[in-house]
Amino acid sequence: MITIKSEHEIQLMREAGQCLARVHAEVADAIRPGMTTFDVDHICEKTIRSLGCIPSFKGYEGFPAAACVSVNEEVVHGIPSKHKYLEEGDIVSVDTGVIWKGWQSDAARTHAVGKISQEAQDLIDRTRGSFFAGIKAATEGGHVNDIGRAVEDYILPFGYGIVEDLVGHGIGRELHEEPEVPNFTCRSRGIKLRKNMTIAVEPMINIGTWQVRVLDNGWTFVSADGSLSAHYENTILITEGEPEVLSLLPEEKKLYHVR
Ligand code: MG
């Protein structure tokens, strides 16, 4: 079911988004070589709880942690581990979510660990760029699959692979609601976007092939060719004009020129 949120519900989702943006800011400050992916998860959970929120990922379909922490060729759903160390030159994607007064927010960022290659930095920047390109199409009266077309138009000239096995989603009281929000062109334009819908847009981009496989742990997606992968996600609100990005801090919105 696709849900349209009331003004009051939107306000709570705004608050949830601001909490989540602060969690990601804490992580961004802390990331450095020598940390484990468990340490990254610990920062997420500690910050989420300190803000009075609940970590939505913990226990979701049995997921064991507050954050998915995915390194290098890991696309998404990396399971935090005390044995997995971040090394200089790695890239690490952190995907986490909060529940605030019953309302969800979901966002992901990919970070550099120490000094990284230009190739890796380009992937991070262009994956983020594809999110902002995609949400230009996320406006009332447009269609949900217009977003994926815009992501694809932005990404394909770089020769990267767009992951198709996982997609964005509606969000609200539930972490995953309808509709699905693909990051690629579909045959149909999908459902019409309406004011006060809230969705999570989350391009997952590989330097090499778009194809992925799942590790034996049953959770973690990796690029099929072992190439680097990046992920960028925010929860957004559909309006009559530009969407409002709920899970970015005011200074980040200014930096990226979004509402
Ligand atoms: Mg998501």
Tab-separated table of C-alpha atoms and ligand atoms in Angstrom:
chain	number	residue	atom	x	y	z
A	1	MET	CA	0.000	0.000	0.000
A	2	ILE	CA	1.241	3.469	-0.855
A	3	THR	CA	0.707	5.869	2.016
A	4	ILE	CA	0.289	9.646	1.847
A	5	LYS	CA	1.489	11.317	5.029
A	6	SER	CA	-0.318	14.025	7.018
A	7	GLU	CA	1.453	17.267	7.975
A	8	HIS	CA	1.929	15.945	11.505
A	9	GLU	CA	3.393	12.678	10.253
A	10	ILE	CA	5.705	14.552	7.893
A	11	GLN	CA	6.954	16.659	10.781
A	12	LEU	CA	7.846	13.490	12.703
A	13	MET	CA	9.592	12.070	9.624
A	14	ARG	CA	11.537	15.338	9.332
A	15	GLU	CA	12.663	14.923	12.924
A	16	ALA	CA	13.587	11.283	12.278
A	17	GLY	CA	15.568	12.370	9.217
A	18	GLN	CA	17.475	15.012	11.152
A	19	CYS	CA	18.416	12.446	13.811
A	20	LEU	CA	19.641	10.102	11.104
A	21	ALA	CA	21.627	12.869	9.404
A	22	ARG	CA	23.385	13.488	12.730
A	23	VAL	CA	24.209	9.785	13.030
A	24	HIS	CA	25.833	9.871	9.602
A	25	ALA	CA	27.749	13.037	10.515
A	26	GLU	CA	29.142	11.272	13.608
A	27	VAL	CA	30.239	8.332	11.481
A	28	ALA	CA	31.830	10.598	8.849
A	29	ASP	CA	33.914	12.277	11.567
A	30	ALA	CA	35.014	8.987	13.078
A	31	ILE	CA	35.951	6.854	10.047
A	32	ARG	CA	39.673	6.090	9.958
A	33	PRO	CA	42.044	3.250	9.142
A	34	GLY	CA	42.350	0.675	11.927
A	35	MET	CA	38.688	0.754	12.963
A	36	THR	CA	36.613	-2.377	12.574
A	37	THR	CA	33.233	-2.453	10.877
A	38	PHE	CA	31.898	-3.387	14.324
A	39	ASP	CA	33.256	-0.046	15.634
A	40	VAL	CA	31.323	1.757	12.874
A	41	ASP	CA	28.146	-0.043	13.844
A	42	HIS	CA	28.752	0.788	17.501
A	43	ILE	CA	28.970	4.521	16.702
A	44	CYS	CA	25.705	4.275	14.800
A	45	GLU	CA	23.824	2.448	17.521
A	46	LYS	CA	25.198	4.608	20.324
A	47	THR	CA	24.310	7.828	18.483
A	48	ILE	CA	20.867	6.591	17.435
A	49	ARG	CA	20.007	5.710	21.033
A	50	SER	CA	21.523	8.920	22.432
A	51	LEU	CA	19.081	10.850	20.223
A	52	GLY	CA	16.160	8.890	21.671
A	53	CYS	CA	15.608	6.838	18.509
A	54	ILE	CA	15.435	3.096	17.869
A	55	PRO	CA	17.839	1.483	15.373
A	56	SER	CA	15.413	0.184	12.753
A	57	PHE	CA	17.800	-2.264	11.103
A	58	LYS	CA	18.603	-4.188	14.290
A	59	GLY	CA	16.600	-7.391	14.170
A	60	TYR	CA	14.965	-6.468	10.845
A	61	GLU	CA	14.405	-9.851	9.186
A	62	GLY	CA	17.050	-11.063	11.626
A	63	PHE	CA	19.778	-8.546	10.696
A	64	PRO	CA	22.177	-8.546	13.665
A	65	ALA	CA	23.292	-4.894	13.774
A	66	ALA	CA	22.142	-1.261	13.681
A	67	ALA	CA	24.039	-0.537	10.462
A	68	CYS	CA	25.026	-2.314	7.279
A	69	VAL	CA	28.734	-1.646	6.835
A	70	SER	CA	29.949	-2.653	3.374
A	71	VAL	CA	33.610	-2.398	2.354
A	72	ASN	CA	35.001	-2.047	-1.201
A	73	GLU	CA	33.335	-4.686	-3.446
A	74	GLU	CA	30.537	-5.145	-0.911
A	75	VAL	CA	27.470	-3.389	-2.319
A	76	VAL	CA	25.082	-3.492	0.634
A	77	HIS	CA	24.166	-5.495	3.750
A	78	GLY	CA	27.719	-5.894	5.030
A	79	ILE	CA	27.511	-7.419	8.511
A	80	PRO	CA	29.619	-5.538	11.065
A	81	SER	CA	32.474	-7.627	12.439
A	82	LYS	CA	35.136	-7.227	15.122
A	83	HIS	CA	37.520	-8.973	12.756
A	84	LYS	CA	37.051	-6.749	9.710
A	85	TYR	CA	39.428	-3.786	9.822
A	86	LEU	CA	39.182	-0.700	7.634
A	87	GLU	CA	42.437	-0.037	5.831
A	88	GLU	CA	43.861	3.069	4.223
A	89	GLY	CA	42.521	3.263	0.671
A	90	ASP	CA	39.273	1.364	1.355
A	91	ILE	CA	35.833	2.763	0.734
A	92	VAL	CA	33.075	1.945	3.198
A	93	SER	CA	29.326	2.278	2.762
A	94	VAL	CA	27.270	2.803	5.890
A	95	ASP	CA	23.531	2.279	5.614
A	96	THR	CA	21.425	2.770	8.719
A	97	GLY	CA	17.975	3.770	9.840
A	98	VAL	CA	16.116	5.196	12.810
A	99	ILE	CA	12.636	5.071	14.223
A	100	TRP	CA	11.491	8.270	15.947
A	101	LYS	CA	8.058	8.276	17.593
A	102	GLY	CA	7.004	5.446	15.303
A	103	TRP	CA	8.323	7.005	12.068
A	104	GLN	CA	11.204	5.759	9.984
A	105	SER	CA	14.123	7.329	8.184
A	106	ASP	CA	16.679	5.477	6.059
A	107	ALA	CA	19.934	6.810	4.586
A	108	ALA	CA	23.344	5.628	3.399
A	109	ARG	CA	26.715	7.249	2.719
A	110	THR	CA	29.969	5.954	1.264
A	111	HIS	CA	33.155	7.192	2.900
A	112	ALA	CA	36.836	7.205	2.040
A	113	VAL	CA	39.106	5.492	4.560
A	114	GLY	CA	42.200	7.676	4.730
A	115	LYS	CA	43.618	8.509	1.330
A	116	ILE	CA	41.888	6.730	-1.555
A	117	SER	CA	42.472	6.502	-5.301
A	118	GLN	CA	41.004	9.076	-7.676
A	119	GLU	CA	39.029	6.247	-9.240
A	120	ALA	CA	37.417	5.415	-5.893
A	121	GLN	CA	36.720	9.070	-5.084
A	122	ASP	CA	35.076	9.542	-8.478
A	123	LEU	CA	32.826	6.553	-7.808
A	124	ILE	CA	31.744	7.978	-4.448
A	125	ASP	CA	31.119	11.453	-5.889
A	126	ARG	CA	29.245	10.209	-8.949
A	127	THR	CA	27.104	7.811	-6.921
A	128	ARG	CA	26.074	10.754	-4.727
A	129	GLY	CA	25.609	12.820	-7.886
A	130	SER	CA	23.274	10.207	-9.331
A	131	PHE	CA	21.029	10.515	-6.274
A	132	PHE	CA	20.708	14.274	-6.791
A	133	ALA	CA	20.136	13.769	-10.519
A	134	GLY	CA	17.489	11.159	-9.761
A	135	ILE	CA	15.503	13.213	-7.285
A	136	LYS	CA	15.142	16.035	-9.816
A	137	ALA	CA	12.529	13.731	-11.354
A	138	ALA	CA	10.857	13.089	-7.987
A	139	THR	CA	8.067	15.600	-8.107
A	140	GLU	CA	4.291	15.498	-7.852
A	141	GLY	CA	2.778	14.488	-11.178
A	142	GLY	CA	5.916	12.683	-12.288
A	143	HIS	CA	6.177	8.923	-12.177
A	144	VAL	CA	8.268	6.865	-9.813
A	145	ASN	CA	10.299	5.205	-12.563
A	146	ASP	CA	11.315	8.597	-13.962
A	147	ILE	CA	13.729	8.682	-11.019
A	148	GLY	CA	15.568	5.573	-12.200
A	149	ARG	CA	15.760	6.885	-15.730
A	150	ALA	CA	17.400	10.067	-14.430
A	151	VAL	CA	19.866	8.054	-12.319
A	152	GLU	CA	20.711	5.939	-15.347
A	153	ASP	CA	21.124	8.919	-17.681
A	154	TYR	CA	23.597	10.382	-15.202
A	155	ILE	CA	25.580	7.194	-14.516
A	156	LEU	CA	25.876	5.377	-17.843
A	157	PRO	CA	28.276	7.873	-19.494
A	158	PHE	CA	30.817	6.943	-16.794
A	159	GLY	CA	30.657	3.286	-17.851
A	160	TYR	CA	29.637	2.127	-14.369
A	161	GLY	CA	27.224	-0.681	-13.549
A	162	ILE	CA	23.916	0.131	-11.844
A	163	VAL	CA	22.833	-2.594	-9.438
A	164	GLU	CA	19.375	-3.860	-10.373
A	165	ASP	CA	18.814	-6.550	-7.746
A	166	LEU	CA	18.068	-3.981	-5.048
A	167	VAL	CA	15.914	-0.868	-5.275
A	168	GLY	CA	14.680	2.084	-3.248
A	169	HIS	CA	11.300	2.037	-1.563
A	170	GLY	CA	8.456	3.851	0.063
A	171	ILE	CA	8.978	4.540	3.767
A	172	GLY	CA	6.852	5.715	6.687
A	173	ARG	CA	5.692	3.713	9.653
A	174	GLU	CA	7.398	0.777	7.943
A	175	LEU	CA	10.991	0.717	6.748
A	176	HIS	CA	9.994	-0.753	3.398
A	177	GLU	CA	6.679	0.350	1.926
A	178	GLU	CA	5.403	0.537	-1.626
A	179	PRO	CA	6.314	1.641	-4.215
A	180	GLU	CA	9.628	0.170	-5.319
A	181	VAL	CA	12.028	2.846	-6.588
A	182	PRO	CA	14.431	1.339	-9.156
A	183	ASN	CA	17.675	3.073	-10.124
A	184	PHE	CA	17.420	2.133	-13.791
A	185	THR	CA	15.046	2.529	-16.714
A	186	CYS	CA	11.963	0.323	-16.596
A	187	ARG	CA	9.529	-0.556	-19.323
A	188	SER	CA	6.706	1.321	-17.589
A	189	ARG	CA	6.848	4.690	-15.873
A	190	GLY	CA	5.363	3.201	-12.701
A	191	ILE	CA	2.884	4.847	-10.368
A	192	LYS	CA	2.280	8.569	-10.310
A	193	LEU	CA	4.057	10.444	-7.546
A	194	ARG	CA	1.811	12.399	-5.234
A	195	LYS	CA	2.468	15.199	-2.810
A	196	ASN	CA	3.310	13.974	0.729
A	197	MET	CA	4.516	10.553	-0.331
A	198	THR	CA	7.843	9.679	1.300
A	199	ILE	CA	10.375	7.462	-0.426
A	200	ALA	CA	13.974	6.335	0.006
A	201	VAL	CA	16.069	6.795	-3.150
A	202	GLU	CA	19.285	4.774	-3.033
A	203	PRO	CA	21.499	4.240	-6.069
A	204	MET	CA	24.036	1.410	-5.711
A	205	ILE	CA	26.773	1.772	-8.311
A	206	ASN	CA	29.665	-0.547	-9.241
A	207	ILE	CA	32.786	0.542	-11.099
A	208	GLY	CA	32.542	-2.635	-13.179
A	209	THR	CA	29.637	-4.941	-13.885
A	210	TRP	CA	26.115	-4.237	-12.641
A	211	GLN	CA	25.829	-7.880	-11.626
A	212	VAL	CA	26.018	-8.926	-8.007
A	213	ARG	CA	26.123	-12.096	-5.946
A	214	VAL	CA	25.320	-12.851	-2.325
A	215	LEU	CA	27.950	-14.128	0.103
A	216	ASP	CA	27.497	-17.343	2.070
A	217	ASN	CA	26.270	-15.335	5.085
A	218	GLY	CA	23.033	-14.912	3.117
A	219	TRP	CA	23.056	-11.135	3.538
A	220	THR	CA	25.951	-9.383	1.910
A	221	PHE	CA	25.758	-8.417	-1.760
A	222	VAL	CA	29.076	-8.021	-3.576
A	223	SER	CA	29.827	-6.958	-7.126
A	224	ALA	CA	30.145	-10.096	-9.260
A	225	ASP	CA	33.529	-8.994	-10.649
A	226	GLY	CA	34.931	-7.787	-7.321
A	227	SER	CA	34.963	-4.145	-8.450
A	228	LEU	CA	34.383	-1.294	-6.002
A	229	SER	CA	30.801	-0.384	-5.171
A	230	ALA	CA	29.254	2.748	-3.643
A	231	HIS	CA	25.844	3.530	-2.165
A	232	TYR	CA	24.108	6.804	-1.408
A	233	GLU	CA	20.622	7.147	0.001
A	234	ASN	CA	18.240	9.619	1.581
A	235	THR	CA	14.617	9.670	2.624
A	236	ILE	CA	12.753	12.323	0.633
A	237	LEU	CA	9.336	13.972	0.686
A	238	ILE	CA	7.450	14.488	-2.577
A	239	THR	CA	6.129	18.037	-2.990
A	240	GLU	CA	4.657	20.082	-5.842
A	241	GLY	CA	8.173	21.215	-6.690
A	242	GLU	CA	11.604	20.020	-5.678
A	243	PRO	CA	11.474	17.179	-3.178
A	244	GLU	CA	12.509	17.875	0.396
A	245	VAL	CA	15.465	15.757	1.473
A	246	LEU	CA	14.548	14.742	5.008
A	247	SER	CA	17.802	13.036	5.998
A	248	LEU	CA	20.317	15.796	5.228
A	249	LEU	CA	21.420	18.477	7.690
A	250	PRO	CA	20.726	22.127	6.757
A	251	GLU	CA	24.401	22.739	5.920
A	252	GLU	CA	24.448	19.650	3.685
A	253	LYS	CA	21.341	20.843	1.847
A	254	LYS	CA	23.061	24.159	1.249
A	255	LEU	CA	26.174	22.382	-0.025
A	256	TYR	CA	24.203	20.212	-2.465
A	257	HIS	CA	21.689	22.923	-3.406
A	258	VAL	CA	18.611	20.967	-2.398
A	259	ARG	CA	15.561	21.685	-0.363
B	1	MG	MG	16.783	1.870	1.982
